[in-house]
Structures are given as C-alpha cells and as structure tokens.
Amino acid sequence: MRTEMTRSLGVAGIVLMVVAAAAPITVVVANFPLILLESGSIGAPLMILAATLILLLFAVGFTWMTPHVPDAGAFYAYVHEGLGRRAGLGTAAVALLSYVLLTVSMTCYLGVQAGNLLALWTGIELPWWLISAVMIAVVGVLAHRRIDLSAAVLGVVLVLEILAVLAIDLGVLASGRELTPVPFSPAEALSGAPGLGLLFAFLGFFGFEATAVFRHEARDPLRTIPRATYVAVLLIGVLYTVSSWLVISGLGAEDALDAAAASPDSVVVALAGDVVAPIMRDVTQVLVVTSMFACMLGFHNIVARYLFTLGRRGVLPSALGQVHPVHRAPSRASLTVTGITAVIVLVSALAQLDPVVEIYTWYSGLGAIGVIAMMALTALAVLRFGGRRGPGDRSAPGVRSAPGEARDAGGRRAGAVTLAATGLGGLGLLVVLGISLANFPLMVGGTVAAIVCAALLVGAFVLGAVAGPTRSTGAPEDGDAGAERAVGEGEDPQVTTDGRRR
C-alpha cells in the first residue's frame, strides 16, 4: 500500500506559511534598521514599495506557469521547463545553497536573540550555538510531521506578530508625531547605497515561492497557488511599506539614521515601548524570538520540499522523495535538512564567526542574491516558455487540462499582458541584482570576500548543471497531473511516494 501526502492546505494555509517565513516582526525590528544603515537613507518605504511592484509583475508569469509545472520545485521546475534541464538543475543547486544559507543565518541569529532574552529574564547565560542546536532539534521534530502541524504553529505566531506590528503602527499614529512624506521621495531613496537597501527590502519577501513549493499539499493547486501568491505579496508589501514609513516617522526623519546606527538591534523595540506602553518592549522581544523561529521553520520546509522533488525526479537519491507512512510528510528530506543545518552551524561556530555581524549578514546577504538571481532566471524561463508555445505544442510532461480549466494549460501561448508584465518584472529583478552585486563588497567587508561569495553561487549553478543526471528517473509529473485532474473532477487527490495517484 502506497503512502500518500495529504492535500490539506488552502489559500489561507499557504499564505500563513509564506508570510510566517517572511517574519513580519523580525523584519520590522531587525531589517528596517539594516535597510536604513546599509542604504544610508530613509527611503525604505519606497524601496519596499518598489520590491512589491516588481514581485507583483513577476507573479503574473509565475502564476500563469503554474498549470504547466506540476511539481513542488518552484523556481527549479519553472527554469527546467523554460530553459532546459541543465539550467533547471543549476537553479536547483542555487536554490538549495541559498535557502540553506538563509536557514542557517536565521538559526544563528535566533540563538543570539533567545540567549539575550534568557539572560535578561533569568540571569542564565548560554552560548548562542547551544541554543541554536536546541532550536534545530525542535524545528526538525515539527517539520518531520504533517504540514498541518507546522501551519498551525506558524499561524498562531503570525497572528501575534501582525498584531504587534499593527500596535506599533497605531502607537506612532496616536503619538502625534510628524508623518513625513520624505521617505517616499525618489531622490531620498536613490541617495547613499540603494542597492543594499533594496537587497534587504527583498529579503523581507523571501519564502515567496513557497506558494508553489507546497503544491503537493495544496487542496486545489491550480487555483490555490495563484491566489495565495498574490495575497501573500500584497499583504507583505502593504504591511512593510506602511510600517517602515511609520517607524521612520516615529523615530523622526532627521534622527532615524542616527538612531538606527546607535542601536540597530533595539531601536524599534525602544520605539514600541515609547509609543505603546513600556511592557511592549518585553512583548516585542519575545515575539522577535518566536518570529525568527517561525522563519527558520518556514525556510526548513522550503528546502525539504526542494529535496523531496529532486528525489522524486531522480536527481538526488530516491529516498529523499519518500513520504512518511504515518505523518504523510517528506520526513526523510526534512531529516536531511536538519543534518545539513546542524553541520553548517557547528562549522561556523568552530570557526568562531560572529553570529550576527558575520554569519547572519554574510549568509543572508549571499542567500538573498541567490534568490533574486533565481527569480530573474525564472522570469526568463516564463518568457521563453510562454512565447514559444502554440496550439500544437504539448504541455509539460503529464500535464492535461482539468475540466473547466483555461486552455493555457493545454498549449496556448501566454498573452501579451502576461509576457509584458513578466518581462518588466524580470528587468526589475536584473536591475536590483546588478546594483546589489555592485554594493555587495560593502556588506561583506571587501572585494575579495564578495568575489568568493559570488563564486560560490556560480559554482553551485555550474556543479548542479554539470553533475546532474541527463534525464529524470522518476515520474512525478504523471502523478501530479493525475492529482490535479482529480481536483477538476471533484475527487480527493493524494500524491504517492512513487509519483502516481492512488
């Protein structure tokens, strides 16, 4: 009897996974000051708004491609269909490297923040790496089980985070502080080093592709994924744009840069205590820890789904593509992610790297550039795939139109609006990637370090493209196509370990 993954996530569930991975309170408390510091301006709201618009344009092609790519590999699967297998495998390698780095960076920062909170409340001081090890174990247990459990945990944390962010926003409005329009000035946003500001602005959206990564667990992927994608991007974009403006206004347009430079890790926490109530400082600190935990869990789940898909396609050992007989989750892939994360954290600790200044900043910066590069490749893949298709073209292997589904899934070219929006989104991503790379040496402490980091990404892409098998040995597409046809026929689809429908 085959073991199956349960399709239990609707639009709300997937949005919870994505927005929780974006870690709203962590972005407000930690990333907003970094955007100010790295960019040297108070143009954060306009940078976040620009990131939102670019991602919405990108999402047009991303969601159009959904019926043609019945796989949970997201960027990897999209590039594979649009640019060929080698480019897809290279993208998969970059995805694994980037999201593992993001997972490790958040794990280490979480160890520091949780340690600070523990010392503040109990006076007990523990090394950050010990706390990070405990967090790795807890995340491993949650991710090993059904996705419903992760979604439930992330849902509770996310609601508390958003309430806290709204409380800070309303506190600033109620305080009567001047609401300055300067942060929305293009001249202000382009001053200083806008590339690094944009890089950290995009970092707040990462986990965005999880709307497609969780397609094996979505109840109706052809409808759920597009809706969840737009809802997630709009929710994150609006929340961050408004909140960054209000935080800067709360600090004062003239004083915001100095305040962020003086205490980047606590300036927003102090603001929360000032505009809401003194106890809000403690509440915010607690929520930053839970938010980082949620972000760590979200990234862990994304990497596990990548390994799961690659295992099913025969790119990696097939054991990674197996589903747990009880929990109906990709538990072997999840256990592998736990092991990889633990090893990198251990090596980083033994190398005596600073968990915030070096591990978090370097790893998250490199991971961010990797994700932006993948988005740009995906936009190119959508343009090529959508532009060359005609009435006689076949869909991706195993994909058939469900009853009532638009004919795009059967072979029609993408429309002019879809191609234009995707092209503009891709162009925007390339611009952000270019100026981020130009300013990257400032983040990692020199040109040599920046070249080494870039070489890691390029090396991962080349290694994935060259070392991967010449063809898939699994048949995930057939199973997914069958499952998605079942959705259109009113059946209850389940995805099996061998890639075929029950």
Short mmCIF file of C-alpha atoms in Angstrom, two decimals:
data_model
loop_
_atom_site.label_atom_id
_atom_site.label_comp_id
_atom_site.label_asym_id
_atom_site.label_seq_id
_atom_site.Cartn_x
_atom_site.Cartn_y
_atom_site.Cartn_z
CA MET A 1 0.00 0.00 0.00
CA ARG A 2 1.42 3.36 -1.03
CA THR A 3 1.96 6.14 1.48
CA GLU A 4 0.45 9.47 0.45
CA MET A 5 0.89 13.16 1.11
CA THR A 6 -2.32 14.82 2.22
CA ARG A 7 -3.58 17.80 0.25
CA SER A 8 -4.86 19.83 3.19
CA LEU A 9 -3.62 23.39 2.58
CA GLY A 10 -5.94 26.04 1.21
CA VAL A 11 -5.15 29.64 0.29
CA ALA A 12 -5.08 30.72 3.95
CA GLY A 13 -2.77 27.87 4.97
CA ILE A 14 -0.23 28.57 2.23
CA VAL A 15 -0.33 32.32 2.88
CA LEU A 16 0.37 31.59 6.54
CA MET A 17 3.43 29.53 5.59
CA VAL A 18 4.75 32.25 3.27
CA VAL A 19 4.11 35.29 5.45
CA ALA A 20 5.37 33.50 8.56
CA ALA A 21 8.61 32.71 6.71
CA ALA A 22 8.81 36.42 5.90
CA ALA A 23 8.80 37.01 9.71
CA PRO A 24 6.98 40.38 9.94
CA ILE A 25 8.10 41.43 13.44
CA THR A 26 11.69 40.38 12.71
CA VAL A 27 11.67 42.46 9.52
CA VAL A 28 10.28 45.47 11.39
CA VAL A 29 12.68 45.17 14.34
CA ALA A 30 15.83 43.87 12.60
CA ASN A 31 15.59 44.52 8.86
CA PHE A 32 14.20 48.06 8.90
CA PRO A 33 17.22 49.42 10.80
CA LEU A 34 19.52 47.45 8.46
CA ILE A 35 17.86 49.00 5.41
CA LEU A 36 18.49 52.43 6.91
CA LEU A 37 22.09 51.59 7.78
CA GLU A 38 23.05 49.83 4.57
CA SER A 39 21.34 52.30 2.24
CA GLY A 40 22.35 55.42 4.16
CA SER A 41 18.93 56.97 3.57
CA ILE A 42 15.38 56.93 4.94
CA GLY A 43 13.93 55.79 1.63
CA ALA A 44 12.97 52.34 2.96
CA PRO A 45 9.21 52.68 2.23
CA LEU A 46 9.84 53.48 -1.42
CA MET A 47 12.36 50.62 -1.68
CA ILE A 48 9.83 48.18 -0.21
CA LEU A 49 7.11 49.54 -2.48
CA ALA A 50 9.41 49.05 -5.49
CA ALA A 51 10.10 45.46 -4.38
CA THR A 52 6.35 44.86 -4.06
CA LEU A 53 5.60 46.15 -7.56
CA ILE A 54 8.45 44.14 -9.11
CA LEU A 55 7.27 40.95 -7.41
CA LEU A 56 3.64 41.55 -8.44
CA LEU A 57 4.76 41.88 -12.06
CA PHE A 58 6.89 38.76 -11.68
CA ALA A 59 3.92 36.93 -10.13
CA VAL A 60 1.85 37.36 -13.31
CA GLY A 61 4.11 34.99 -15.24
CA PHE A 62 4.88 32.87 -12.17
CA THR A 63 1.20 32.05 -11.64
CA TRP A 64 0.47 31.66 -15.37
CA MET A 65 3.11 28.93 -15.46
CA THR A 66 1.55 27.01 -12.56
CA PRO A 67 -0.59 24.56 -14.60
CA HIS A 68 2.40 23.70 -16.79
CA VAL A 69 4.72 22.77 -13.91
CA PRO A 70 3.05 20.13 -11.72
CA ASP A 71 5.96 19.90 -9.32
CA ALA A 72 7.00 21.36 -5.96
CA GLY A 73 10.40 22.51 -7.20
CA ALA A 74 9.12 26.04 -7.90
CA PHE A 75 11.98 28.02 -9.45
CA TYR A 76 13.88 24.84 -10.34
CA ALA A 77 10.87 23.29 -12.07
CA TYR A 78 9.98 26.53 -13.87
CA VAL A 79 13.50 27.05 -15.21
CA HIS A 80 13.66 23.39 -16.19
CA GLU A 81 10.55 23.72 -18.35
CA GLY A 82 11.51 27.08 -19.85
CA LEU A 83 15.29 26.94 -20.28
CA GLY A 84 16.07 23.23 -20.26
CA ARG A 85 17.11 20.53 -17.83
CA ARG A 86 20.69 21.70 -17.27
CA ALA A 87 19.61 25.24 -16.42
CA GLY A 88 16.94 23.79 -14.13
CA LEU A 89 19.43 21.62 -12.26
CA GLY A 90 21.78 24.58 -11.87
CA THR A 91 18.90 26.61 -10.47
CA ALA A 92 18.05 23.78 -8.06
CA ALA A 93 21.62 23.81 -6.74
CA VAL A 94 21.49 27.59 -6.24
CA ALA A 95 18.11 27.25 -4.53
CA LEU A 96 19.41 24.65 -2.09
CA LEU A 97 22.51 26.71 -1.29
CA SER A 98 20.57 29.97 -0.92
CA TYR A 99 17.80 28.65 1.29
CA VAL A 100 20.17 26.58 3.42
CA LEU A 101 22.22 29.76 4.00
CA LEU A 102 19.06 31.68 4.91
CA THR A 103 18.04 28.88 7.27
CA VAL A 104 21.46 28.84 8.96
CA SER A 105 21.63 32.63 9.22
CA MET A 106 18.25 32.75 10.95
CA THR A 107 19.20 29.80 13.19
CA CYS A 108 22.31 31.58 14.45
CA TYR A 109 20.61 34.94 14.93
CA LEU A 110 17.82 33.13 16.79
CA GLY A 111 20.40 31.62 19.14
CA VAL A 112 21.68 35.10 19.98
CA GLN A 113 18.24 36.69 20.48
CA ALA A 114 16.89 33.79 22.54
CA GLY A 115 20.08 33.83 24.63
CA ASN A 116 19.71 37.55 25.29
CA LEU A 117 16.10 37.07 26.35
CA LEU A 118 17.03 34.16 28.62
CA ALA A 119 19.81 36.17 30.26
CA LEU A 120 17.50 39.15 30.74
CA TRP A 121 14.79 37.14 32.45
CA THR A 122 16.81 34.55 34.40
CA GLY A 123 20.39 35.77 34.51
CA ILE A 124 21.49 32.48 32.92
CA GLU A 125 23.92 32.95 30.03
CA LEU A 126 24.25 30.17 27.50
CA PRO A 127 26.37 30.13 24.31
CA TRP A 128 24.38 31.02 21.20
CA TRP A 129 25.35 27.79 19.44
CA LEU A 130 23.84 25.66 22.22
CA ILE A 131 20.52 27.46 21.93
CA SER A 132 20.68 27.19 18.15
CA ALA A 133 21.21 23.43 18.50
CA VAL A 134 18.04 23.15 20.60
CA MET A 135 16.11 25.16 18.02
CA ILE A 136 17.37 22.91 15.21
CA ALA A 137 16.05 19.89 17.10
CA VAL A 138 12.63 21.46 17.75
CA VAL A 139 12.24 22.56 14.13
CA GLY A 140 13.31 19.10 13.00
CA VAL A 141 10.55 17.48 15.06
CA LEU A 142 7.85 19.86 13.77
CA ALA A 143 8.93 19.58 10.13
CA HIS A 144 9.11 15.77 10.41
CA ARG A 145 5.37 15.63 10.98
CA ARG A 146 2.37 16.60 8.84
CA ILE A 147 2.39 20.05 7.29
CA ASP A 148 -0.81 20.86 9.21
CA LEU A 149 1.20 20.97 12.43
CA SER A 150 3.73 23.43 11.01
CA ALA A 151 0.93 25.55 9.57
CA ALA A 152 -0.87 25.63 12.93
CA VAL A 153 2.27 26.71 14.80
CA LEU A 154 3.14 29.33 12.19
CA GLY A 155 -0.45 30.58 12.14
CA VAL A 156 -0.50 31.33 15.86
CA VAL A 157 2.89 33.04 15.74
CA LEU A 158 1.95 35.06 12.66
CA VAL A 159 -1.27 36.43 14.17
CA LEU A 160 0.64 37.62 17.25
CA GLU A 161 3.34 39.19 15.06
CA ILE A 162 0.91 41.12 12.90
CA LEU A 163 -0.97 42.34 15.97
CA ALA A 164 2.31 43.60 17.44
CA VAL A 165 3.29 45.37 14.21
CA LEU A 166 -0.15 46.99 13.99
CA ALA A 167 0.12 48.04 17.64
CA ILE A 168 3.41 49.82 16.92
CA ASP A 169 1.92 51.46 13.82
CA LEU A 170 -1.17 52.65 15.67
CA GLY A 171 1.01 53.80 18.55
CA VAL A 172 3.01 56.06 16.25
CA LEU A 173 -0.21 57.47 14.74
CA ALA A 174 -1.68 58.08 18.20
CA SER A 175 1.52 59.70 19.48
CA GLY A 176 1.01 62.74 17.28
CA ARG A 177 4.49 62.53 15.78
CA GLU A 178 5.01 64.18 12.41
CA LEU A 179 4.21 61.90 9.44
CA THR A 180 6.80 62.98 6.91
CA PRO A 181 6.49 62.24 3.16
CA VAL A 182 10.29 62.37 2.69
CA PRO A 183 10.75 58.53 2.81
CA PHE A 184 8.68 58.28 -0.40
CA SER A 185 10.95 60.69 -2.26
CA PRO A 186 12.83 59.04 -5.18
CA ALA A 187 15.77 61.39 -4.57
CA GLU A 188 15.97 60.19 -0.96
CA ALA A 189 15.69 56.51 -1.90
CA LEU A 190 18.43 56.82 -4.54
CA SER A 191 20.88 58.55 -2.23
CA GLY A 192 23.58 56.57 -0.43
CA ALA A 193 23.77 52.87 -1.39
CA PRO A 194 20.27 52.00 -2.67
CA GLY A 195 21.41 48.57 -3.86
CA LEU A 196 21.93 47.28 -0.33
CA GLY A 197 18.69 48.87 0.81
CA LEU A 198 16.82 47.09 -1.98
CA LEU A 199 18.57 43.83 -1.16
CA PHE A 200 17.30 43.88 2.42
CA ALA A 201 13.90 45.10 1.22
CA PHE A 202 13.62 41.95 -0.95
CA LEU A 203 14.86 39.84 1.96
CA GLY A 204 11.58 40.61 3.72
CA PHE A 205 9.67 38.80 0.96
CA PHE A 206 11.76 35.64 0.82
CA GLY A 207 9.80 32.45 1.07
CA PHE A 208 7.62 34.00 -1.66
CA GLU A 209 7.99 30.92 -3.88
CA ALA A 210 6.60 28.71 -1.13
CA THR A 211 3.16 29.18 -2.68
CA ALA A 212 4.37 26.76 -5.38
CA VAL A 213 6.73 24.73 -3.19
CA PHE A 214 3.76 23.41 -1.18
CA ARG A 215 1.73 22.41 -4.24
CA HIS A 216 1.79 18.69 -3.29
CA GLU A 217 -0.07 19.63 -0.11
CA ALA A 218 -2.46 22.17 -1.65
CA ARG A 219 -6.10 21.13 -1.96
CA ASP A 220 -6.52 22.64 -5.42
CA PRO A 221 -3.10 23.75 -6.70
CA LEU A 222 -4.31 25.26 -9.99
CA ARG A 223 -6.46 27.75 -8.11
CA THR A 224 -4.83 27.89 -4.68
CA ILE A 225 -1.29 28.76 -5.79
CA PRO A 226 -2.12 31.85 -7.89
CA ARG A 227 -4.48 33.25 -5.26
CA ALA A 228 -2.07 32.59 -2.41
CA THR A 229 0.79 34.18 -4.38
CA TYR A 230 -1.00 37.50 -4.94
CA VAL A 231 -2.44 37.61 -1.43
CA ALA A 232 0.98 36.94 0.14
CA VAL A 233 2.85 39.55 -1.91
CA LEU A 234 0.19 42.22 -1.37
CA LEU A 235 -0.12 41.51 2.36
CA ILE A 236 3.64 41.59 2.93
CA GLY A 237 4.16 44.61 0.69
CA VAL A 238 1.42 46.78 2.16
CA LEU A 239 2.30 45.88 5.75
CA TYR A 240 6.02 46.60 5.31
CA THR A 241 5.58 49.78 3.26
CA VAL A 242 3.22 51.37 5.78
CA SER A 243 5.11 50.11 8.83
CA SER A 244 8.52 51.28 7.59
CA TRP A 245 7.10 54.75 6.95
CA LEU A 246 5.53 54.90 10.41
CA VAL A 247 8.70 53.59 12.13
CA ILE A 248 10.79 56.27 10.40
CA SER A 249 8.19 58.91 11.29
CA GLY A 250 8.17 57.65 14.88
CA LEU A 251 11.94 57.97 15.10
CA GLY A 252 11.87 61.30 13.28
CA ALA A 253 13.06 61.82 9.72
CA GLU A 254 16.07 63.80 10.89
CA ASP A 255 17.06 61.34 13.62
CA ALA A 256 16.18 57.94 12.14
CA LEU A 257 19.60 57.21 10.61
CA ASP A 258 21.50 58.17 13.76
CA ALA A 259 19.13 56.16 15.95
CA ALA A 260 19.49 53.07 13.75
CA ALA A 261 23.29 53.42 13.74
CA ALA A 262 23.45 53.81 17.52
CA SER A 263 21.42 50.67 18.36
CA PRO A 264 20.19 48.77 15.30
CA ASP A 265 19.06 45.75 17.31
CA SER A 266 16.93 47.68 19.80
CA VAL A 267 15.86 50.97 18.24
CA VAL A 268 12.44 49.69 17.13
CA VAL A 269 11.96 47.81 20.41
CA ALA A 270 12.54 51.09 22.27
CA LEU A 271 10.12 52.88 19.94
CA ALA A 272 7.46 50.25 20.69
CA GLY A 273 7.85 50.91 24.40
CA ASP A 274 7.60 54.66 23.88
CA VAL A 275 4.53 54.80 21.64
CA VAL A 276 2.52 51.88 23.04
CA ALA A 277 3.48 51.04 26.65
CA PRO A 278 6.69 50.09 28.48
CA ILE A 279 5.64 46.44 28.59
CA MET A 280 5.58 46.44 24.79
CA ARG A 281 9.38 46.29 24.86
CA ASP A 282 9.27 42.86 26.51
CA VAL A 283 6.41 41.68 24.30
CA THR A 284 8.29 42.72 21.18
CA GLN A 285 11.48 40.98 22.26
CA VAL A 286 9.58 37.74 22.89
CA LEU A 287 7.82 37.96 19.53
CA VAL A 288 11.12 38.57 17.73
CA VAL A 289 12.34 35.22 19.07
CA THR A 290 9.13 33.40 18.08
CA SER A 291 9.19 35.17 14.71
CA MET A 292 12.74 34.04 13.99
CA PHE A 293 11.72 30.54 14.97
CA ALA A 294 8.79 30.67 12.54
CA CYS A 295 11.07 31.98 9.81
CA MET A 296 13.57 29.20 10.47
CA LEU A 297 10.78 26.60 10.28
CA GLY A 298 9.45 28.13 7.05
CA PHE A 299 12.84 28.05 5.31
CA HIS A 300 13.44 24.50 6.59
CA ASN A 301 10.18 23.37 5.00
CA ILE A 302 11.08 25.02 1.68
CA VAL A 303 14.46 23.26 1.50
CA ALA A 304 12.84 19.95 2.44
CA ARG A 305 10.33 20.29 -0.43
CA TYR A 306 13.14 21.01 -2.87
CA LEU A 307 14.97 17.86 -1.76
CA PHE A 308 11.72 15.90 -1.93
CA THR A 309 11.07 16.99 -5.53
CA LEU A 310 14.65 16.33 -6.62
CA GLY A 311 14.47 12.89 -5.02
CA ARG A 312 11.26 12.06 -6.86
CA ARG A 313 12.73 13.21 -10.16
CA GLY A 314 15.79 11.00 -9.67
CA VAL A 315 18.20 13.94 -9.45
CA LEU A 316 19.04 13.09 -5.82
CA PRO A 317 18.69 9.72 -4.03
CA SER A 318 15.13 8.44 -4.33
CA ALA A 319 14.89 8.03 -0.54
CA LEU A 320 14.55 11.80 -0.28
CA GLY A 321 11.36 11.57 -2.35
CA GLN A 322 9.64 9.18 0.02
CA VAL A 323 6.71 10.10 2.25
CA HIS A 324 6.42 9.12 5.91
CA PRO A 325 3.79 6.33 6.25
CA VAL A 326 2.17 7.94 9.32
CA HIS A 327 2.78 11.70 9.07
CA ARG A 328 2.40 11.87 5.27
CA ALA A 329 5.23 14.37 5.06
CA PRO A 330 8.62 14.33 3.28
CA SER A 331 10.24 13.33 6.56
CA ARG A 332 13.49 11.92 5.14
CA ALA A 333 14.11 15.11 3.20
CA SER A 334 13.34 17.08 6.36
CA LEU A 335 15.76 15.00 8.42
CA THR A 336 18.45 15.67 5.80
CA VAL A 337 17.86 19.43 6.09
CA THR A 338 18.17 19.15 9.86
CA GLY A 339 21.53 17.41 9.50
CA ILE A 340 22.88 19.89 6.95
CA THR A 341 21.82 22.87 9.06
CA ALA A 342 23.42 21.38 12.16
CA VAL A 343 26.72 20.72 10.39
CA ILE A 344 26.98 24.25 8.95
CA VAL A 345 26.13 25.84 12.29
CA LEU A 346 28.74 23.65 14.01
CA VAL A 347 31.44 24.52 11.48
CA SER A 348 30.59 28.23 11.70
CA ALA A 349 30.76 28.11 15.49
CA LEU A 350 34.11 26.27 15.44
CA ALA A 351 35.41 28.90 13.02
CA GLN A 352 34.44 31.46 15.71
CA LEU A 353 32.41 33.56 13.29
CA ASP A 354 30.31 36.25 14.91
CA PRO A 355 26.69 35.01 14.74
CA VAL A 356 25.26 38.42 13.78
CA VAL A 357 27.95 40.55 12.13
CA GLU A 358 29.38 37.70 10.07
CA ILE A 359 27.11 34.65 9.93
CA TYR A 360 23.76 36.43 9.67
CA THR A 361 24.93 39.32 7.49
CA TRP A 362 27.11 37.29 5.12
CA TYR A 363 24.92 34.21 4.82
CA SER A 364 21.62 36.07 4.47
CA GLY A 365 23.15 38.55 2.01
CA LEU A 366 24.51 35.77 -0.19
CA GLY A 367 21.25 33.84 0.10
CA ALA A 368 19.29 36.94 -0.87
CA ILE A 369 21.36 37.47 -4.01
CA GLY A 370 20.90 33.81 -4.91
CA VAL A 371 17.11 34.04 -4.60
CA ILE A 372 16.93 37.25 -6.66
CA ALA A 373 19.09 35.61 -9.35
CA MET A 374 16.71 32.61 -9.41
CA MET A 375 13.72 34.91 -9.78
CA ALA A 376 15.38 36.61 -12.76
CA LEU A 377 16.08 33.21 -14.35
CA THR A 378 12.50 32.16 -13.71
CA ALA A 379 11.18 35.29 -15.42
CA LEU A 380 13.35 34.49 -18.45
CA ALA A 381 12.10 30.90 -18.41
CA VAL A 382 8.46 32.03 -18.37
CA LEU A 383 9.10 34.41 -21.28
CA ARG A 384 10.73 31.66 -23.35
CA PHE A 385 8.18 29.01 -22.41
CA GLY A 386 5.15 31.26 -22.87
CA GLY A 387 6.42 32.91 -26.03
CA ARG A 388 7.18 29.74 -27.98
CA ARG A 389 4.01 27.79 -27.24
CA GLY A 390 1.34 27.44 -29.88
CA PRO A 391 -1.85 25.46 -30.47
CA GLY A 392 0.15 22.38 -31.45
CA ASP A 393 2.58 22.48 -28.55
CA ARG A 394 2.39 19.98 -25.76
CA SER A 395 2.16 20.91 -22.12
CA ALA A 396 4.84 19.92 -19.70
CA PRO A 397 5.08 16.12 -19.45
CA GLY A 398 1.97 14.65 -17.91
CA VAL A 399 0.03 17.92 -17.70
CA ARG A 400 -3.52 17.85 -19.00
CA SER A 401 -6.25 20.44 -18.66
CA ALA A 402 -8.72 19.76 -15.92
CA PRO A 403 -12.39 20.10 -16.90
CA GLY A 404 -13.27 23.78 -16.97
CA GLU A 405 -9.62 24.86 -16.85
CA ALA A 406 -8.43 27.58 -19.22
CA ARG A 407 -6.83 26.34 -22.43
CA ASP A 408 -3.49 27.91 -21.44
CA ALA A 409 -2.78 24.67 -19.60
CA GLY A 410 -3.20 22.76 -22.83
CA GLY A 411 -0.79 24.64 -25.06
CA ARG A 412 -1.83 28.23 -25.84
CA ARG A 413 0.81 30.96 -25.87
CA ALA A 414 0.92 33.32 -22.94
CA GLY A 415 -0.95 36.56 -23.64
CA ALA A 416 0.76 39.86 -24.38
CA VAL A 417 -0.10 41.25 -20.94
CA THR A 418 1.39 38.21 -19.22
CA LEU A 419 4.60 38.40 -21.25
CA ALA A 420 4.90 42.19 -20.81
CA ALA A 421 4.36 42.01 -17.04
CA THR A 422 6.83 39.14 -16.70
CA GLY A 423 9.39 40.99 -18.82
CA LEU A 424 9.08 44.15 -16.72
CA GLY A 425 9.32 42.12 -13.53
CA GLY A 426 12.38 40.29 -14.82
CA LEU A 427 14.00 43.57 -15.87
CA GLY A 428 13.37 45.00 -12.42
CA LEU A 429 14.93 41.93 -10.81
CA LEU A 430 18.00 42.24 -13.03
CA VAL A 431 18.40 45.89 -12.04
CA VAL A 432 18.12 45.02 -8.35
CA LEU A 433 20.57 42.13 -8.80
CA GLY A 434 23.06 44.36 -10.60
CA ILE A 435 23.10 47.17 -8.06
CA SER A 436 23.10 44.67 -5.18
CA LEU A 437 26.22 42.98 -6.60
CA ALA A 438 27.85 46.37 -7.13
CA ASN A 439 27.32 47.24 -3.47
CA PHE A 440 27.89 43.75 -2.04
CA PRO A 441 31.59 44.34 -1.14
CA LEU A 442 30.41 46.97 1.37
CA MET A 443 28.40 44.32 3.18
CA VAL A 444 30.97 41.52 3.35
CA GLY A 445 33.97 43.71 4.05
CA GLY A 446 35.82 43.89 0.75
CA THR A 447 36.04 42.95 -2.90
CA VAL A 448 37.84 39.65 -2.29
CA ALA A 449 35.13 38.39 0.06
CA ALA A 450 32.45 39.49 -2.41
CA ILE A 451 34.17 37.62 -5.25
CA VAL A 452 34.40 34.47 -3.12
CA CYS A 453 30.67 34.71 -2.31
CA ALA A 454 29.76 35.23 -5.96
CA ALA A 455 31.99 32.29 -6.92
CA LEU A 456 30.03 30.07 -4.52
CA LEU A 457 26.76 30.86 -6.29
CA VAL A 458 28.23 30.46 -9.76
CA GLY A 459 30.00 27.26 -8.70
CA ALA A 460 26.76 25.84 -7.30
CA PHE A 461 24.95 26.56 -10.57
CA VAL A 462 27.69 25.01 -12.70
CA LEU A 463 28.04 21.98 -10.43
CA GLY A 464 24.30 21.37 -10.47
CA ALA A 465 24.10 21.73 -14.24
CA VAL A 466 27.10 19.51 -14.96
CA ALA A 467 26.85 16.88 -12.23
CA GLY A 468 23.12 16.23 -12.52
CA PRO A 469 21.80 13.21 -14.44
CA THR A 470 20.94 13.67 -18.10
CA ARG A 471 17.34 12.64 -17.54
CA SER A 472 14.88 12.08 -14.72
CA THR A 473 14.42 8.57 -13.43
CA GLY A 474 11.21 9.29 -11.54
CA ALA A 475 7.77 10.14 -12.78
CA PRO A 476 6.43 12.82 -10.54
CA GLU A 477 4.73 14.69 -13.31
CA ASP A 478 2.29 11.92 -14.12
CA GLY A 479 1.23 11.63 -10.53
CA ASP A 480 0.80 15.34 -10.11
CA ALA A 481 -1.11 15.70 -13.33
CA GLY A 482 -3.42 12.94 -12.23
CA ALA A 483 -3.92 14.54 -8.87
CA GLU A 484 -4.70 17.90 -10.40
CA ARG A 485 -7.11 16.33 -12.90
CA ALA A 486 -8.82 14.74 -9.93
CA VAL A 487 -9.33 18.17 -8.43
CA GLY A 488 -11.17 19.25 -11.54
CA GLU A 489 -13.29 16.09 -11.40
CA GLY A 490 -14.23 16.58 -7.76
CA GLU A 491 -12.07 13.74 -6.38
CA ASP A 492 -9.85 13.82 -3.30
CA PRO A 493 -6.32 13.72 -4.75
CA GLN A 494 -3.37 12.29 -2.89
CA VAL A 495 0.24 12.26 -4.05
CA THR A 496 2.06 8.98 -3.54
CA THR A 497 5.68 8.19 -2.81
CA ASP A 498 6.30 6.80 -6.29
CA GLY A 499 4.75 9.83 -8.02
CA ARG A 500 1.49 8.16 -9.10
CA ARG A 501 -2.05 8.81 -7.99
CA ARG A 502 -3.83 6.38 -5.76
#
